[in-house]
Tab-separated table of C-alpha atoms and ligand atoms in Angstrom:
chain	number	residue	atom	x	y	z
A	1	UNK	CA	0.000	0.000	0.000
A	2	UNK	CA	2.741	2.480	1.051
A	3	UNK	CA	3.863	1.232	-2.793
A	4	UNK	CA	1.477	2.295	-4.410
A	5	UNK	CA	1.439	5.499	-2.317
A	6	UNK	CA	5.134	6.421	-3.191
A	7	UNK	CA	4.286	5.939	-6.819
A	8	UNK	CA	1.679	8.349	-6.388
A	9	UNK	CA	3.301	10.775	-5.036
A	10	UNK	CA	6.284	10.107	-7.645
A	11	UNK	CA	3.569	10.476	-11.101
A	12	UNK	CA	2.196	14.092	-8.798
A	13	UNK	CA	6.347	15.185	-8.454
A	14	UNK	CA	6.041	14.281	-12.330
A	15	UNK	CA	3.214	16.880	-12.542
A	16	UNK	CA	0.929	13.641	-13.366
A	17	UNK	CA	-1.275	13.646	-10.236
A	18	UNK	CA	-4.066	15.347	-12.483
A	19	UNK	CA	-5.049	11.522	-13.566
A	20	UNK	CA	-5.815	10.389	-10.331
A	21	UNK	CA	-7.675	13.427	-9.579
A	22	UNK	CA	-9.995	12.726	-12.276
A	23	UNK	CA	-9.894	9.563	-11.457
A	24	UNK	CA	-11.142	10.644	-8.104
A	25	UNK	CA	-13.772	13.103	-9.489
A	26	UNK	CA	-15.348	10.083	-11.743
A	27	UNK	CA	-15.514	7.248	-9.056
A	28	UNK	CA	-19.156	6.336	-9.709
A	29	UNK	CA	-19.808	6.455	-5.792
A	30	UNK	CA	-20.481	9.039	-3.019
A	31	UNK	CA	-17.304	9.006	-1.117
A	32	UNK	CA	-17.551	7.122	1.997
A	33	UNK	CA	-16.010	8.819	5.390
A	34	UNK	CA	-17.836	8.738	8.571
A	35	UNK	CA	-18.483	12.294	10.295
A	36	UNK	CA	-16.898	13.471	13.410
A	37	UNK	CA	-13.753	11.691	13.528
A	38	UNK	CA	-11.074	14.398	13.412
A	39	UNK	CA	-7.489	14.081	13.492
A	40	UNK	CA	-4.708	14.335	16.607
A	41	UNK	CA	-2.083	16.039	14.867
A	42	UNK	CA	-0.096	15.532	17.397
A	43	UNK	CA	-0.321	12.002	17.909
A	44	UNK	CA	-0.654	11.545	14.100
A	45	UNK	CA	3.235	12.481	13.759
A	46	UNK	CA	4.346	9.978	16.175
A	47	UNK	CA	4.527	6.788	14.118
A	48	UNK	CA	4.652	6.330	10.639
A	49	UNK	CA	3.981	3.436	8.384
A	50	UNK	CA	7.631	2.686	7.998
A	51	UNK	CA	8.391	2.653	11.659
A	52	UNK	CA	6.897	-0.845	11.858
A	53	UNK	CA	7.794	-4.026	11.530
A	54	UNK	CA	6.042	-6.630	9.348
A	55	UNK	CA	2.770	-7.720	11.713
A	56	UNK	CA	2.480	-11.587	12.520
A	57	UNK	CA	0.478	-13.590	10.456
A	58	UNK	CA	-2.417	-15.435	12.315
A	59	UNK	CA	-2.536	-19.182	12.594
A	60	UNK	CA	-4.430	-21.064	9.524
A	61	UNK	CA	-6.043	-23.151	11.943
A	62	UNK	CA	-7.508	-21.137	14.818
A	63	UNK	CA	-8.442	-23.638	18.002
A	64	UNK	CA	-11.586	-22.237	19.628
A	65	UNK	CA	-10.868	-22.255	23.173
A	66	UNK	CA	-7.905	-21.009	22.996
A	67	UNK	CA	-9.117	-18.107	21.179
A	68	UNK	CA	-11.862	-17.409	23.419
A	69	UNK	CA	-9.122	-17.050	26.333
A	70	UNK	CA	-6.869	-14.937	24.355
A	71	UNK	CA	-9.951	-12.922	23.882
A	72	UNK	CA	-10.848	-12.448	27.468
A	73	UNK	CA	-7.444	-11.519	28.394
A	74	UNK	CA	-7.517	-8.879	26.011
A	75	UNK	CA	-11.061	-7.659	26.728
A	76	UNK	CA	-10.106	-7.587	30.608
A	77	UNK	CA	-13.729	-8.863	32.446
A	78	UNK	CA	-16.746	-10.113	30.569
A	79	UNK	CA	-19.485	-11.581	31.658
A	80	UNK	CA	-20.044	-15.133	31.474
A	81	UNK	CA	-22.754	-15.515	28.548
A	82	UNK	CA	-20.007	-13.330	26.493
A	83	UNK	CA	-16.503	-15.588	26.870
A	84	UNK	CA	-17.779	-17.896	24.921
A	85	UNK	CA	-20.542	-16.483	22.339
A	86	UNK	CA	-18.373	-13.452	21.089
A	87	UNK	CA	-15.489	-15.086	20.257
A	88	UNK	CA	-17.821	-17.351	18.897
A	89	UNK	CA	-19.320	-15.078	16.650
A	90	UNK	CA	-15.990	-13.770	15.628
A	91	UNK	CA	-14.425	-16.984	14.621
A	92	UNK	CA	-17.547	-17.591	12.418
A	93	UNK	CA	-18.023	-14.614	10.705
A	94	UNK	CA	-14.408	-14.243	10.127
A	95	UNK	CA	-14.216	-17.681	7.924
A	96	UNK	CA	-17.421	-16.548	6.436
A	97	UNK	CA	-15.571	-13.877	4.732
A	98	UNK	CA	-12.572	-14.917	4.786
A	99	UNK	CA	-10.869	-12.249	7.212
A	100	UNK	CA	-8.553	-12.571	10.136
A	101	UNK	CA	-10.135	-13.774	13.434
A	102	UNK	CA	-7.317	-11.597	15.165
A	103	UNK	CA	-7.904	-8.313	13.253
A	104	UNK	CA	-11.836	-8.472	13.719
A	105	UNK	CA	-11.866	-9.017	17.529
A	106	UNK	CA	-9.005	-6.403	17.668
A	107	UNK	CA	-11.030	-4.025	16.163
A	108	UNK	CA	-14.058	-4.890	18.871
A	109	UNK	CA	-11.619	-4.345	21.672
A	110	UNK	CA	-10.480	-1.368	20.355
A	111	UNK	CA	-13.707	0.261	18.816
A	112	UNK	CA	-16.261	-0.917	20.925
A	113	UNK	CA	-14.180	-2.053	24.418
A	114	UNK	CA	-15.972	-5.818	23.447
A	115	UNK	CA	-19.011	-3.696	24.559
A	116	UNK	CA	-22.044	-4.795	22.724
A	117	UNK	CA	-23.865	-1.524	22.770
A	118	UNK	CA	-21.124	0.851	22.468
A	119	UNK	CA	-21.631	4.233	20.377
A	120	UNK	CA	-19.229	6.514	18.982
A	121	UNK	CA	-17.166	8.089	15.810
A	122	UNK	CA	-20.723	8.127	14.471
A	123	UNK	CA	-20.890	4.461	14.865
A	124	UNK	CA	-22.555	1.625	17.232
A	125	UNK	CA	-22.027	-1.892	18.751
A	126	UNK	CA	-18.920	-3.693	18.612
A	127	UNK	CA	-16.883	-2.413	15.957
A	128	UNK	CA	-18.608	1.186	15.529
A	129	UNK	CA	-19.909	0.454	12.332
A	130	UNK	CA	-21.456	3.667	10.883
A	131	UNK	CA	-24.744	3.264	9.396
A	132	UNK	CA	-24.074	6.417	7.876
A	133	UNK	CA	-21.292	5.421	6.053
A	134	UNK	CA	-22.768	2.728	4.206
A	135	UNK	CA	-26.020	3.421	4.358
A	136	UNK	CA	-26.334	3.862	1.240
A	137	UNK	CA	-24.057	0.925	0.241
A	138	UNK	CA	-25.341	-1.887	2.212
A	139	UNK	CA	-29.394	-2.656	0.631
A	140	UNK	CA	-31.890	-5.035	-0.002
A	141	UNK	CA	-29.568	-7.503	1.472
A	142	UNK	CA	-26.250	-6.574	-0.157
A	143	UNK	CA	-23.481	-4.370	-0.329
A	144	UNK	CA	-23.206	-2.970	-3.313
A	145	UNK	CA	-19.518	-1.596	-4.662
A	146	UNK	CA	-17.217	-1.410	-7.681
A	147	UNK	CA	-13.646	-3.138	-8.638
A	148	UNK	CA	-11.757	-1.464	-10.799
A	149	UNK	CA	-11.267	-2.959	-14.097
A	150	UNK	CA	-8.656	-1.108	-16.410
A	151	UNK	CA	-9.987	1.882	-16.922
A	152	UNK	CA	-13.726	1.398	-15.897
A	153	UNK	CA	-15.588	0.429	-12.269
A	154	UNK	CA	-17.928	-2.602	-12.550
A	155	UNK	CA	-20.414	-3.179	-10.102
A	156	UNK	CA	-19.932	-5.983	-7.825
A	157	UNK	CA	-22.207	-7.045	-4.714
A	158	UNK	CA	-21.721	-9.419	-1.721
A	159	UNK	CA	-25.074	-11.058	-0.348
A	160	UNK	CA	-25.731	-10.276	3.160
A	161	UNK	CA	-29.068	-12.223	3.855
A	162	UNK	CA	-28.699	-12.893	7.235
A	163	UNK	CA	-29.568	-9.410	9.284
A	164	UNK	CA	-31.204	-6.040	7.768
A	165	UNK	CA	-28.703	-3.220	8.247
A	166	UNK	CA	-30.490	-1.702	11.042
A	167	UNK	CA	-29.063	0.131	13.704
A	168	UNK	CA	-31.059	-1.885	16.181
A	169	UNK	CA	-29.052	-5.412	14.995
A	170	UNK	CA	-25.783	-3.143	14.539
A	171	UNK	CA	-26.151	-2.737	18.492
A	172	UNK	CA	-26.562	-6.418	19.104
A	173	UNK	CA	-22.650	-8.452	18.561
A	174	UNK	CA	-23.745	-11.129	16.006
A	175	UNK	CA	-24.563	-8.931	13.484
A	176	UNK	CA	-22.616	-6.181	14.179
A	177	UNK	CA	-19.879	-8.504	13.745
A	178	UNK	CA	-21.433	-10.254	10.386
A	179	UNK	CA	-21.185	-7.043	8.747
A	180	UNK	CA	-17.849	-5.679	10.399
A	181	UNK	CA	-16.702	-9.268	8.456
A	182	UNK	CA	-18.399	-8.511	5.192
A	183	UNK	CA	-17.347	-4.576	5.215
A	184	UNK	CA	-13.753	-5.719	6.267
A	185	UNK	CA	-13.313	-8.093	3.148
A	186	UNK	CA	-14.790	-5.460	0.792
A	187	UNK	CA	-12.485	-3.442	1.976
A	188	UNK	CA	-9.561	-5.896	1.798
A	189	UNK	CA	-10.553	-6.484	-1.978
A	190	UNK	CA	-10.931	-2.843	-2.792
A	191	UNK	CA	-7.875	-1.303	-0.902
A	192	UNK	CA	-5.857	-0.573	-4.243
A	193	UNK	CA	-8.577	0.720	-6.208
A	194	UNK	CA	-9.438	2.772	-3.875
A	195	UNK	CA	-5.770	3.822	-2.440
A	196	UNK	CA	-5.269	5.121	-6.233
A	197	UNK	CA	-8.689	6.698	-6.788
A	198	UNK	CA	-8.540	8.893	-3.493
A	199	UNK	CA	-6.509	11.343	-1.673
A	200	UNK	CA	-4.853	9.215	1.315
A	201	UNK	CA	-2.291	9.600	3.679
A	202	UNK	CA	0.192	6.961	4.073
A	203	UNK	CA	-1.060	3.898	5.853
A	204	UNK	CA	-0.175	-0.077	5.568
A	205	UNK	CA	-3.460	-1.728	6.494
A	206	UNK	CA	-6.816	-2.176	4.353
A	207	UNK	CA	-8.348	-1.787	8.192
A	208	UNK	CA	-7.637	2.026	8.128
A	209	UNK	CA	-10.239	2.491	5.416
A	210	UNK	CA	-12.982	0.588	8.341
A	211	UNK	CA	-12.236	3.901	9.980
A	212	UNK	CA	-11.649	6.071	7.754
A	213	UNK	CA	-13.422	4.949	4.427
A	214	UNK	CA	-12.373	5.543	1.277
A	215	UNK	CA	-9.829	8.266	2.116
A	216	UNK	CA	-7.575	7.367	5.064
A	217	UNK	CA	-6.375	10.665	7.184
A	218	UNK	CA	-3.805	9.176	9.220
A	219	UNK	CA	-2.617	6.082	10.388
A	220	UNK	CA	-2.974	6.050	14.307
A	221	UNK	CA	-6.202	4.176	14.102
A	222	UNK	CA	-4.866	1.462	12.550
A	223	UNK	CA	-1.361	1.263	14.547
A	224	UNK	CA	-3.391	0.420	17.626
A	225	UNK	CA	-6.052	-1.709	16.173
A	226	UNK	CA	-2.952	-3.898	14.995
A	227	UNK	CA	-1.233	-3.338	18.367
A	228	UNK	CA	-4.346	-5.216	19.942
A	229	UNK	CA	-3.996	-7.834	17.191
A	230	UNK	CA	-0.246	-8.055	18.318
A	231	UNK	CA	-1.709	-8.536	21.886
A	232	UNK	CA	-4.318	-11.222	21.180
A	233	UNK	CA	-1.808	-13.202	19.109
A	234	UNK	CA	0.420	-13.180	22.066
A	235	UNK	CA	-2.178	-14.438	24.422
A	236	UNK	CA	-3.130	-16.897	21.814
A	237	UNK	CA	0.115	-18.122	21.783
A	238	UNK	CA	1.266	-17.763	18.387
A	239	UNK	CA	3.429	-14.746	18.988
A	240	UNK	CA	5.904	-14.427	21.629
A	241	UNK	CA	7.569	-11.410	23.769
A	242	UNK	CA	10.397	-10.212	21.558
A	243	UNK	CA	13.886	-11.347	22.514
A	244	UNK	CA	14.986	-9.255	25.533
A	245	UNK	CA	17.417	-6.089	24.859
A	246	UNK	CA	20.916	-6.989	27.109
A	247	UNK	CA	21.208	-3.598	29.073
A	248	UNK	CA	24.977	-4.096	31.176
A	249	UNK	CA	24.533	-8.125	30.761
A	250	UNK	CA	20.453	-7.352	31.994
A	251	UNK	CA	17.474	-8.546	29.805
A	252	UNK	CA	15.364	-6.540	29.678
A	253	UNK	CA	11.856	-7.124	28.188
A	254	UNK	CA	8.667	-4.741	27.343
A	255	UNK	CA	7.033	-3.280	29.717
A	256	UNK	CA	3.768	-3.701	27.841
A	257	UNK	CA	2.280	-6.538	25.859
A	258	UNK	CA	1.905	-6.552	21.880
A	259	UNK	CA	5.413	-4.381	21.497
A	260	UNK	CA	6.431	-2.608	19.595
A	261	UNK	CA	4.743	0.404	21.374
A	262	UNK	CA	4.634	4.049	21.062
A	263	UNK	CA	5.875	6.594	22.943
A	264	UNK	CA	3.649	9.868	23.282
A	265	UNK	CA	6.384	12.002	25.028
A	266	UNK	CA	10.120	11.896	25.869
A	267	UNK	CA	12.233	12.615	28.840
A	268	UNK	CA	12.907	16.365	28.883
A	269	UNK	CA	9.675	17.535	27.381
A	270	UNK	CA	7.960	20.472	29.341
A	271	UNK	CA	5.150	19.643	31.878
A	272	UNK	CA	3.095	22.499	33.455
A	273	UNK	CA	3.841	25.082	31.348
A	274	UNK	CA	7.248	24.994	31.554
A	275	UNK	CA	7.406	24.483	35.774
A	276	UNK	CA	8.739	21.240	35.316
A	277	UNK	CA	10.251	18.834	32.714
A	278	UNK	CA	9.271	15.476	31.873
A	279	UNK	CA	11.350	12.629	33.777
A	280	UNK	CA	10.160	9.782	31.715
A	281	UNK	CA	8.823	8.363	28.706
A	282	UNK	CA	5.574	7.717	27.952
A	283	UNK	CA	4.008	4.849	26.482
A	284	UNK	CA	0.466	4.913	24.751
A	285	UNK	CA	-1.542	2.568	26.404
A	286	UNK	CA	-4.947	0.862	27.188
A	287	UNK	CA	-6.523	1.725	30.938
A	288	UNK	CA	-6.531	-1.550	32.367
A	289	UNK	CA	-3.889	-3.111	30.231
A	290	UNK	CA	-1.562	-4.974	32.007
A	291	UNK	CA	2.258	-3.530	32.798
A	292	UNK	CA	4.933	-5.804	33.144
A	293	UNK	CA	8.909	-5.795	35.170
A	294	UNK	CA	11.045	-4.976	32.219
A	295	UNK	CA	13.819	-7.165	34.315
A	296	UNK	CA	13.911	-9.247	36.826
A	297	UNK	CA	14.202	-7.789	40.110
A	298	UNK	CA	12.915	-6.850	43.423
A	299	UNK	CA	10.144	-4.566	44.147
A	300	UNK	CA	10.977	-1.946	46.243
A	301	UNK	CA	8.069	0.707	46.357
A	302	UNK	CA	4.785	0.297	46.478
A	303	UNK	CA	2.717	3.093	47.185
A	304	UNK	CA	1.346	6.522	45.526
A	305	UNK	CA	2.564	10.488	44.547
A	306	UNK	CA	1.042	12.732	47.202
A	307	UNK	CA	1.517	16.037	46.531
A	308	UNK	CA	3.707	18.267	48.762
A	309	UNK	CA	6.531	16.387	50.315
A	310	UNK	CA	4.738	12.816	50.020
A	311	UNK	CA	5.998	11.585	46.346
A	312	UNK	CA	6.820	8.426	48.091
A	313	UNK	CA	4.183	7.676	50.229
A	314	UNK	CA	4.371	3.314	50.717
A	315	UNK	CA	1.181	2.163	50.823
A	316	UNK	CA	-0.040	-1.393	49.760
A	317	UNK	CA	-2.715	-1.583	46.708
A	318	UNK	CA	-5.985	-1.571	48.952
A	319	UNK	CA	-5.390	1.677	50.955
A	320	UNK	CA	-4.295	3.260	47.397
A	321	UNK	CA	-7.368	2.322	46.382
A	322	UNK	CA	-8.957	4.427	48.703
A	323	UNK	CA	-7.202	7.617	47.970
A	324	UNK	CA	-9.248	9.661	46.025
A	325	UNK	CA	-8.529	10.302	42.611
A	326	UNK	CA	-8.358	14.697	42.821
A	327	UNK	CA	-5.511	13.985	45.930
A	328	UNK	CA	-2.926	12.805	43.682
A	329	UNK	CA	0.292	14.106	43.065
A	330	UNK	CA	1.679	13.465	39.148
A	331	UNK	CA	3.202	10.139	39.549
A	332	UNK	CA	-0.520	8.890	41.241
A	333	UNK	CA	0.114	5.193	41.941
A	334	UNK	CA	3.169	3.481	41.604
A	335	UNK	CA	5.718	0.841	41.352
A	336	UNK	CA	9.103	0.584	41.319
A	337	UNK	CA	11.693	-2.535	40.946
A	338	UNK	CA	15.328	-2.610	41.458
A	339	UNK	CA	17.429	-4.772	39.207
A	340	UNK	CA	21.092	-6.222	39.308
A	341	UNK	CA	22.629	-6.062	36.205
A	342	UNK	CA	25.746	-8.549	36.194
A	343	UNK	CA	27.680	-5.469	34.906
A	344	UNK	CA	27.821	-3.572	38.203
A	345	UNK	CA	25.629	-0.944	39.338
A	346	UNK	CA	21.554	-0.991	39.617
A	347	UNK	CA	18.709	-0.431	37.572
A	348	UNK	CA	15.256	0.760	39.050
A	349	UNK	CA	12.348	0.479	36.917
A	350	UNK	CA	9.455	2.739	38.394
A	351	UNK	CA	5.980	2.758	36.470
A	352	UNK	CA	3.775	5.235	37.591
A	353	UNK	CA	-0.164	6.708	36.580
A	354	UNK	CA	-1.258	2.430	37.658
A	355	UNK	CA	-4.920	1.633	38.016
A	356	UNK	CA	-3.980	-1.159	39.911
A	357	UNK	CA	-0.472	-2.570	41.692
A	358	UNK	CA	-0.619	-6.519	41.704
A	359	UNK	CA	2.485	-6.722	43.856
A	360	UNK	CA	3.908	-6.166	47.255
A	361	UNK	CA	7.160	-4.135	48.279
A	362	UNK	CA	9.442	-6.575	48.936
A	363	UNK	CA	8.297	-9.299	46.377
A	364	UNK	CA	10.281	-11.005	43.772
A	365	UNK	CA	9.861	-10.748	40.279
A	366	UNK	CA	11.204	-11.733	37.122
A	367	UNK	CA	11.083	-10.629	33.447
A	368	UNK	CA	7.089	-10.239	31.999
A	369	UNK	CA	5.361	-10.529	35.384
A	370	UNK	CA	2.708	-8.268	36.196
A	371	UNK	CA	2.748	-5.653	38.804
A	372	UNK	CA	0.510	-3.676	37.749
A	373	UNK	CA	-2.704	-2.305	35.262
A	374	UNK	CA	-2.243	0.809	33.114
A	375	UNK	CA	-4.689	3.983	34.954
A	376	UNK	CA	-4.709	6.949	34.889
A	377	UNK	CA	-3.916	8.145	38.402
A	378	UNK	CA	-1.767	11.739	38.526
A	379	UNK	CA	-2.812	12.976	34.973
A	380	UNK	CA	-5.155	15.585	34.399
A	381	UNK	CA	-5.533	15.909	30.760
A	382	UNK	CA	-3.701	13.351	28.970
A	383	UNK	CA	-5.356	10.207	27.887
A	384	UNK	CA	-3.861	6.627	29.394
A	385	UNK	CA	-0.695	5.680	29.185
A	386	UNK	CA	2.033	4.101	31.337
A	387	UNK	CA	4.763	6.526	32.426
A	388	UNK	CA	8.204	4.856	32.674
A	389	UNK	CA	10.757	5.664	34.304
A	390	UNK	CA	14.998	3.934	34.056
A	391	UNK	CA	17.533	5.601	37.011
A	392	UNK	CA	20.898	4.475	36.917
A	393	UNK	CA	23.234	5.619	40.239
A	394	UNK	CA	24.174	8.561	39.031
A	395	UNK	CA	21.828	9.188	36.128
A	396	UNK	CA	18.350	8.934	34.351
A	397	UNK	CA	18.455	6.925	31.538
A	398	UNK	CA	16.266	7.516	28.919
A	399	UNK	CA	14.040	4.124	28.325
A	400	UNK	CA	13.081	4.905	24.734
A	401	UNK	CA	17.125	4.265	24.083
A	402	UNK	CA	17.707	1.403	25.796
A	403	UNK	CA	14.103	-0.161	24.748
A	404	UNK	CA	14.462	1.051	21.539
A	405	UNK	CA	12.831	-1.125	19.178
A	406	UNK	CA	10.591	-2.215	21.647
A	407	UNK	CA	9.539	1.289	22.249
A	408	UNK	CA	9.054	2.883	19.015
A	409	UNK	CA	8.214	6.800	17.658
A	410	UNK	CA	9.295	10.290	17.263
A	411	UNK	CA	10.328	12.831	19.512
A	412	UNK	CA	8.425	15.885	18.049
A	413	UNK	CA	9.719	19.166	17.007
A	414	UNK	CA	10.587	21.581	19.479
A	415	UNK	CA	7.404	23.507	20.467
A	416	UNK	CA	7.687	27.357	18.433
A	417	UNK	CA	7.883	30.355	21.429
A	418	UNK	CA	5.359	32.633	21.166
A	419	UNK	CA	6.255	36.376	21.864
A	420	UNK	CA	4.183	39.141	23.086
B	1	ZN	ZN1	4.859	10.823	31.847
């Protein structure tokens, strides 16, 4: 896709780019684009297509339990009629249309939370599918759509017999997820017609054009629908953690599942206007998602940031709990682990903003184990995301270096002063 894209943008350097203009102008089709769903521009220049490495292909033959327990460790609690019917539902709809199982739950976990009656970027149930958007596509039980054939669009149509494209049965998971299948593998079959017929920005994924439709804005959406893929994969079993980075004869692993991950902001960057800089990295992240030791180690503080002269207050997981959320200092709950790399020296992990610590001062861990869910405890305005922090005895090291790879993005451009 990104191919095709360069040659684009090579025949418009060419002073060519008028063809696919009118190519765009004659598509025989009302553009489709869902309303309300605006870019970050911030968070759009953190990743970029190339950035990534190839994603994991998914198993050809897909056992069901284990799938439904990946599932429910990426969705986080469900109730009981749901563990087994929506992964259910996914499995089925998926072969029906030939997608991937692992991209079409991904997208309910990210979309919809695995929420049946979830609403929003102008779409509902599972996979905010917007009625809107193909409305006018998806009739008297099919969708209706072109393929591009040389120089001319032919009409093509997929049968979709089994629901009516209501928004009532796009609320309820069976056929939400019927038609998230059909939609996806339209979309899958159209993504180069389409990528050369409309304006797009650079993206690697048919699944950006779920979001987006026919012209995709930016590629953020997709990054993290295929991060949660990366996730479920793992849990599935198919993928594992990637080989640890050897910090002073220390291996270290990610902090967060599905890596690579992004970082939102850098050690250094201003906080508060300018009363403080940034001491860590941050990594964009899920609330609830589990964090993980980077290293094996000992834990050596528990507890939460209390503003004033209390950044270190110990306290176990239970009376953090019961800390109100407005009484929080930045760093709002807390862990920290102190490794022994064979080199000499220490390393202390700390990960701060948790939801919930899993682990006591004092305890043992090793590489990958949990001490903790991503919150969003100490943070104001920013959305979730686990703060990390890497002190060495006589420094701060900066953990999108040594994790590099695992942690993944680009600082951004020094902010421009304003003067009065
Ligand atoms: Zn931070």
């Amino acid at each position: 896709m990104s191919v095709s894209f360069r040659t684009r943008l090579l025949a418009c350097a060419l002073l060519l780019c008028f063809t696919s203009v009118a190519l765009a102008d004659s598509v025989p089709w009302r553009r489709r684009r869902r309303v309300d769903v605006r870019i970050n521009r911030e968070a759009a220049e953190r990743a970029l297509p190339d950035d990534w490495p190839a994603e994991p292909t998914p198993p050809t033959d897909v056992d069901t339990a284990r799938f439904a327990h990946a599932y429910q460790e990426l969705c986080g609690f469900m109730p009981p009629g749901r563990r087994d019917t929506y992964p259910a539902y996914i499995l089925d709809n998926a072969r029906r249309f030939s997608v991937d199982p692992f991209l079409l739950a991904a997208l309910t976990f990210r979309l919809g939370r695995c929420q049946p009656d979830a609403e929003g970027m102008d779409g509902v149930g599972l996979t905010l599918l917007s009625r809107r958007m193909y409305g006018d596509f998806v009739s008297q039980g099919a969708y209706h759509y072109y393929k591009r054939e040389g120089s001319r669009w032919t009409p093509e149509e997929l049968a979709l017999p089994r629901f009516p494209f209501s928004e009532i049965r796009l609320g309820q998971a069976e056929p939400n997820l019927y038609f998230a299948a059909a939609i996806l593998s339209v979309w899958k079959q159209q993504q180069h017609d389409v990528d050369g017929a409309f304006t797009q920005a650079p993206h690697r994924h048919y699944v950006s054009h779920f979001i987006w439709g026919d012209s995709v804005r930016s590629s953020r959406a997709e990054d993290r629908i295929l991060t949660d893929r990366r996730r479920l994969l793992q849990y599935y079993g198919v993928v594992s953690m990637p080989p640890p980075i050897v910090y002073e004869g220390l291996a270290l692993g990610a902090p967060l599942d599905g890596a690579p991950r992004v970082v939102s902001s850098y050690i250094g960057d201003e906080r508060d206007l300018g009363a403080r800089t940034h001491r860590g990295v941050d990594v964009e992240a899920v609330l609830g998602e589990p964090v993980r030791s980077v290293a094996d180690g000992r834990v050596n503080f528990v507890g939460v940031d209390l503003p004033g002269h209390h950044a270190h207050e110990s306290m176990d997981n239970e009376a953090a709990q019961a800390i109100p959320a407005d009484r929080f200092g930045a760093g709002g709950r807390y862990v920290c682990v102190l490794h022994h790399p064979p080199a000499g020296g220490y390393l202390r992990s700390c990960y701060m903003h948790l939801d919930t610590m899993t682990v006591r001062a004092g305890q043992e861990v090793h590489r990958g184990d949990q001490i903790g869910t991503v919150g969003r405890t100490g943070m104001r305005v920013s959305s979730p995301h686990l703060h990390l922090e890497f002190h060495a005895p006589d420094e701060l090291l900066d953990a999108s270096v040594v994790l590099n790879g695992m942690l993944i993005g680009h600082r951004p451009p020094p902010p421009r002063r304003h003067h009065r």
